[in-house]
Tab-separated table of C-alpha atoms in Angstrom:
chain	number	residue	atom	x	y	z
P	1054	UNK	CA	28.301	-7.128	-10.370
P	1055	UNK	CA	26.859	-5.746	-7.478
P	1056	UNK	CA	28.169	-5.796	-3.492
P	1057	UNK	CA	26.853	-4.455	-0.434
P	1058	UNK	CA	28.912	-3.840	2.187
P	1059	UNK	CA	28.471	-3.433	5.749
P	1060	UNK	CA	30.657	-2.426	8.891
P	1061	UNK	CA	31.373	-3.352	11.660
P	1062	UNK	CA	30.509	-6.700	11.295
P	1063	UNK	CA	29.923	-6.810	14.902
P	1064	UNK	CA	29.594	-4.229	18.176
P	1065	UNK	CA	29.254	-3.692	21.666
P	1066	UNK	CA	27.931	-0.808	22.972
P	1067	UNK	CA	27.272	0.664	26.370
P	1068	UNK	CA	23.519	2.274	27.046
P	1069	UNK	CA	23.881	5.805	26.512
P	1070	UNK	CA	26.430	5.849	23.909
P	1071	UNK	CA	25.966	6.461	20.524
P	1072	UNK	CA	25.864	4.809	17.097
P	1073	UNK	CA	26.830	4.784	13.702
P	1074	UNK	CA	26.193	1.977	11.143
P	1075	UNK	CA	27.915	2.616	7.599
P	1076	UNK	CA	25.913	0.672	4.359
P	1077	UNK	CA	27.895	0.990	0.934
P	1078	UNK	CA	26.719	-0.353	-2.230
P	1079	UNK	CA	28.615	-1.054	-5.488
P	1080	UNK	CA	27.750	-1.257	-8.853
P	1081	UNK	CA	24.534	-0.060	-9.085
P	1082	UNK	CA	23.108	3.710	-9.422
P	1083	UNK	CA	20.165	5.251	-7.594
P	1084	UNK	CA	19.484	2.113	-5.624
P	1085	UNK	CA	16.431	1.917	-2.715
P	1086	UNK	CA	18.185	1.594	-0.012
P	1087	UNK	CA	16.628	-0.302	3.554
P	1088	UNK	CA	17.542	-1.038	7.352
P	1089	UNK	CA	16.018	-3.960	9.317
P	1090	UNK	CA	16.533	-5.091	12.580
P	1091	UNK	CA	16.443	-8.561	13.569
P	1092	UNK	CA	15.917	-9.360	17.188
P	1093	UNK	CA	17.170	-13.006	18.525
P	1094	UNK	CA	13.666	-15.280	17.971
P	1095	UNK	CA	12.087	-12.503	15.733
P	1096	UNK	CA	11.054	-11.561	12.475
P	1097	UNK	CA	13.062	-8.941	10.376
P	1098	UNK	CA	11.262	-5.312	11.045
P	1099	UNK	CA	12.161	-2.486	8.359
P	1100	UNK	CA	13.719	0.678	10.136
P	1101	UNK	CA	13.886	2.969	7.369
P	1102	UNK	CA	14.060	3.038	3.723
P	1103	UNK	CA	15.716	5.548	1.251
P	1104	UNK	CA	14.634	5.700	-2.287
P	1105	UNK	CA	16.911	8.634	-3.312
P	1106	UNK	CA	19.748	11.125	-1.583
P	1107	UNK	CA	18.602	12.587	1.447
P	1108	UNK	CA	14.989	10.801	1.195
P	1109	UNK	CA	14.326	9.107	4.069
P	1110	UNK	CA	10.953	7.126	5.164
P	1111	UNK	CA	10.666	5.743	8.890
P	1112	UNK	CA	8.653	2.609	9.417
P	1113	UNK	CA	9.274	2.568	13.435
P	1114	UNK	CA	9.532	5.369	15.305
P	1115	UNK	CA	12.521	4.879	18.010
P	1116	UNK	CA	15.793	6.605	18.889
P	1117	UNK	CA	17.675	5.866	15.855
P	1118	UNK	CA	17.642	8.048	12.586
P	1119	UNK	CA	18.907	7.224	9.251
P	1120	UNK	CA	20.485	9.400	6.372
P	1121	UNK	CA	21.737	8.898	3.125
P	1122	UNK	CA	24.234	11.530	2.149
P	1123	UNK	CA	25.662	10.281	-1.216
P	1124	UNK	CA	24.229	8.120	-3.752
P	1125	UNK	CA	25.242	4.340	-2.440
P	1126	UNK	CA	25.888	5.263	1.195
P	1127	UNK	CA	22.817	4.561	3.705
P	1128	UNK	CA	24.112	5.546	7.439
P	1129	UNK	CA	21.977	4.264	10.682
P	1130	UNK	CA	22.665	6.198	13.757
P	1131	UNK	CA	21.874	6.882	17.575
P	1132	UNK	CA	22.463	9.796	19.905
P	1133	UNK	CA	21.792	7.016	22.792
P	1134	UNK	CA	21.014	2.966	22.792
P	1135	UNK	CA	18.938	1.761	24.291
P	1136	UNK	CA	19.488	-2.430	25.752
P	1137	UNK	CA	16.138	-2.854	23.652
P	1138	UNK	CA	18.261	-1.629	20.515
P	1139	UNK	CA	20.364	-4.470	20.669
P	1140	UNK	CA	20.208	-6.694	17.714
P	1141	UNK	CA	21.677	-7.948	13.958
P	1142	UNK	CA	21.247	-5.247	12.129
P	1143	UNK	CA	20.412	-5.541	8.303
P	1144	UNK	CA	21.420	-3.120	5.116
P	1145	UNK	CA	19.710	-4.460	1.939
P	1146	UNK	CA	19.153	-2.606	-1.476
P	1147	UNK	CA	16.883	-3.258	-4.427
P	1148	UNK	CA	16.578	-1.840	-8.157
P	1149	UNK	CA	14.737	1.638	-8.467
P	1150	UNK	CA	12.142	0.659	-11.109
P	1151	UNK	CA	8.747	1.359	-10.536
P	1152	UNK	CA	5.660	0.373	-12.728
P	1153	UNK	CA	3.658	-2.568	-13.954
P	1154	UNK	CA	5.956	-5.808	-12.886
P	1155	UNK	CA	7.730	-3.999	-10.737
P	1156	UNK	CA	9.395	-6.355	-7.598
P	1157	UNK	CA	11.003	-5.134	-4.718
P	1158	UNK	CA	13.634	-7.955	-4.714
P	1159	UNK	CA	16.043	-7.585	-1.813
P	1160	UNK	CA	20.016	-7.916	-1.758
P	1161	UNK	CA	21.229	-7.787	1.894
P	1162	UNK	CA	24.406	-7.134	3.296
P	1163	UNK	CA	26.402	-9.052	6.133
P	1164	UNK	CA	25.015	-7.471	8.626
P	1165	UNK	CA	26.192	-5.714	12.117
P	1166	UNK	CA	25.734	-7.607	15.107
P	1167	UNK	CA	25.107	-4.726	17.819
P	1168	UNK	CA	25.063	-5.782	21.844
P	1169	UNK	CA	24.100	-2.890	23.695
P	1170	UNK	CA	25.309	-3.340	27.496
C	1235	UNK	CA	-5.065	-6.779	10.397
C	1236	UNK	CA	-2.609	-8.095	7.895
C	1237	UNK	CA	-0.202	-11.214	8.499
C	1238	UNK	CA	2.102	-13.329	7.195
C	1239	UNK	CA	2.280	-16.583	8.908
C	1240	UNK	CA	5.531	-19.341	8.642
C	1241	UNK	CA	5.587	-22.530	10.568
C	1242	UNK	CA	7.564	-20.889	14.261
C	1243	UNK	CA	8.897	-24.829	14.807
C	1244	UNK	CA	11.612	-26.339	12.914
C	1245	UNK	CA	11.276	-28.560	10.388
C	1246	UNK	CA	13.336	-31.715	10.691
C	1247	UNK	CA	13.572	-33.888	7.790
C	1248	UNK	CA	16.004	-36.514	6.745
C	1249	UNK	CA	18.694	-36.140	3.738
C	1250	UNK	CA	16.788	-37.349	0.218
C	1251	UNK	CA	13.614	-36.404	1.582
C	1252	UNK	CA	11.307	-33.857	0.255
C	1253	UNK	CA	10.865	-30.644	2.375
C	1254	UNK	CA	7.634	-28.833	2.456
C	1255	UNK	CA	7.463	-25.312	4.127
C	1256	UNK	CA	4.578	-23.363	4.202
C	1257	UNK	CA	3.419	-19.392	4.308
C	1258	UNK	CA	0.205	-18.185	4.720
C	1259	UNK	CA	-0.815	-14.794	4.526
C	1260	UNK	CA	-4.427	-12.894	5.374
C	1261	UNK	CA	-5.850	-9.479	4.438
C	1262	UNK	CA	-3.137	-9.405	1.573
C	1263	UNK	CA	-3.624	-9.399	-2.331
C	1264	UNK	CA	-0.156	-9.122	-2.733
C	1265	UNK	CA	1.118	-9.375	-7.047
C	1266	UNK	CA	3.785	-11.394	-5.837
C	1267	UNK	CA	5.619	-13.661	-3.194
C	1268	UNK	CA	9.433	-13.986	-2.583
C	1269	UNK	CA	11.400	-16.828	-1.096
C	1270	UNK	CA	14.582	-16.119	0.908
C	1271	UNK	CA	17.434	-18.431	2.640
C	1272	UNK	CA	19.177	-16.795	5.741
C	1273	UNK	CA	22.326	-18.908	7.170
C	1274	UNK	CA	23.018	-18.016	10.902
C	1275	UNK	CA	24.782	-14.709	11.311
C	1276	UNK	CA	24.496	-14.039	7.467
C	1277	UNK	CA	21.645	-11.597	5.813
C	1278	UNK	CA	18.918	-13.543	4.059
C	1279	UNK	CA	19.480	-14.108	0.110
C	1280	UNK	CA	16.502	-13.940	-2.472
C	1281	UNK	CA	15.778	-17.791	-4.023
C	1282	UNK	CA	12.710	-17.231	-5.710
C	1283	UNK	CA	10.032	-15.256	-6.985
C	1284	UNK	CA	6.615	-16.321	-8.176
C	1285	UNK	CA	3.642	-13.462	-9.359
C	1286	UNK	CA	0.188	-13.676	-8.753
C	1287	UNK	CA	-0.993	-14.778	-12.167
C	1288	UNK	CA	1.790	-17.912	-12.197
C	1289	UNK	CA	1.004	-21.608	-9.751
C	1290	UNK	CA	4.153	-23.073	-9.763
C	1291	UNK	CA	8.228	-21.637	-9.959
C	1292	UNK	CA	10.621	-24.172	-10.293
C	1293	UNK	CA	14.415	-23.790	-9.710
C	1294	UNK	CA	17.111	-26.512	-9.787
C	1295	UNK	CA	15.591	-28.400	-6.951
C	1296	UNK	CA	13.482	-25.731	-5.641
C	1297	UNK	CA	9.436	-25.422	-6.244
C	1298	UNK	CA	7.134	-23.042	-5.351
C	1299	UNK	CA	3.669	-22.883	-5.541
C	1300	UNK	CA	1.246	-19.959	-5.608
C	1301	UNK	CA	-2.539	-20.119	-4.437
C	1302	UNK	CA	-4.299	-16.542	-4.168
C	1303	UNK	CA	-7.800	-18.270	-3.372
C	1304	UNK	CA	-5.993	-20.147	-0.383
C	1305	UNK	CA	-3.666	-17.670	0.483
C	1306	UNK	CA	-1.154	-19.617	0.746
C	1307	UNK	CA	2.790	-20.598	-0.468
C	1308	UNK	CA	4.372	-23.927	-0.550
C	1309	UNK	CA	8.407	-24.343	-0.715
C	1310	UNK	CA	9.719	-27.436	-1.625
C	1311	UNK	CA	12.890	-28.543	-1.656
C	1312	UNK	CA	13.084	-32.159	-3.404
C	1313	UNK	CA	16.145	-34.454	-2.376
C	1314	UNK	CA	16.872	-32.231	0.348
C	1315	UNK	CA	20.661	-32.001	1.859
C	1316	UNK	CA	22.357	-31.231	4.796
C	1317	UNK	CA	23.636	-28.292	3.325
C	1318	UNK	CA	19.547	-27.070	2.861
C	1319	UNK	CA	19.954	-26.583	6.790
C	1320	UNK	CA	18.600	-22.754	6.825
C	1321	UNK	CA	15.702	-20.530	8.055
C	1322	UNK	CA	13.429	-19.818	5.106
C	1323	UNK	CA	11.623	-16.606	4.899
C	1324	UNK	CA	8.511	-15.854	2.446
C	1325	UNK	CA	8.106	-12.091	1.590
C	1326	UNK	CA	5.644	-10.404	-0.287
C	1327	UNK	CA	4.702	-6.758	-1.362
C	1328	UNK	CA	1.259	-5.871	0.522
C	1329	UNK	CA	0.789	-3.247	-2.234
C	1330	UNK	CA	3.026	-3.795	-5.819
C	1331	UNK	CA	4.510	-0.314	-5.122
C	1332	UNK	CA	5.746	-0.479	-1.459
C	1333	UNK	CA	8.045	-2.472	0.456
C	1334	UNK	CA	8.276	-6.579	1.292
C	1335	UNK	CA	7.024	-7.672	4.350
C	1336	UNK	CA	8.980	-10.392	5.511
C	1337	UNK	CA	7.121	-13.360	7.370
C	1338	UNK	CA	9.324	-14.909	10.700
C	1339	UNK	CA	10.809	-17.516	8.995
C	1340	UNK	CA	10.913	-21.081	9.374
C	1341	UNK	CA	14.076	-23.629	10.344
C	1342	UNK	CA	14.720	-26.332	8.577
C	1343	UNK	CA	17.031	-28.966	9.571
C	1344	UNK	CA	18.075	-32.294	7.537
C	1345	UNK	CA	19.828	-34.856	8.648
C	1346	UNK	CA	22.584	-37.099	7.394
């Protein structure tokens, strides 16, 4: 079966100081990969998605980045936070099929829980 | 522009009941519409899907319903539970080859 996994599960952060977020997924090959951010009160907002190695697409355009150097492993990262980059912070991944009845069903990790300060 | 509207106020029903949670959508023909649960402090899990061509979905005590001319999804959740306590989240796929867009979710609370 498949897992996501996230880490840490939760962060505090001073402004200025940077970021890494670490999203692994087992048991699945070639998987889209996503990050969302989820403010307190708001909706989930997509950050980036990844639908190969080293194939990223930004929906937002802020101060973080994302990359995806191996196959399973989606990394979200920051050179500085911002207090507005505080948030719960989503990885989610969904089968790479494409085509007639093709749905973009979502599996979601834990998530990270970032509090920038 | 293009939306996806949920109910923003909770939902408070009492155990046995029947809860009924709406999404609306406009300036979407979207082939499908996806129903998640998200716990506090957890990442939302996929309940249900239901396609454009299909009214109703039922799962267990789960129903959803599907109107394209109205635009519109109802969740139900018959001889609801404490445990049902969640925010529900309707998602659909603006295009059939892009990414969900997730509506803001709606709390549900039932009482013993």
């Amino acid at each position: 079966s498949q897992t996501i996994h996230q880490w840490p599960a939760t962060l505090v952060q001073p402004v200025g100081s940077p970021l890494s977020l670490e999203c692994t997924v087992e048991g699945t090959s070639n998987p889209n990969l996503y990050w969302y951010r989820q403010a307190a009160g708001r909706g989930l907002q997509l950050l980036f998605y990844s639908v190969g190695i080293g194939q990223i697409s930004s929906e937002v355009p802020q101060n973080l980045s994302a990359s995806r150097p191996q196959d399973r492993q989606f990394i979200l990262s920051s050179k500085k936070l911002l207090l507005s980059d505080s948030g719960f912070y989503l990885c989610a991944w969904s089968v790479a099929e494409r085509g007639g009845g093709y749905t973009d069903t979502q599996y979601f990790g834990p998530g990270t829980r970032l509090t920038v300060l | 522009s293009q939306k996806i509207e949920q109910n923003s106020e909770a939902l408070n029903i009492q155990e046995g009941k029947t809860a009924t949670l709406t999404c609306n959508y406009t300036n979407y023909s979207p082939a499908y519409l996806q129903w998640y649960r998200q716990d506090p402090g957890r990442g939302p899990v996929f309940l249900l899907l239901i396609r454009e061509n299909e009214k109703e979905k039922r799962k267990e005590r789960l129903k959803v319903t599907f109107d394209t001319t109205l635009k519109q999804s109802l969740f139900h959740i018959t001889a609801s539970q404490p445990a049902d306590s969640a925010t529900y989240l309707c998602a659909l796929d603006p295009s059939g080859y892009s990414t969900l867009t997730f509506g803001k979710g709606t709390m549900l609370l039932v009482s013993p």
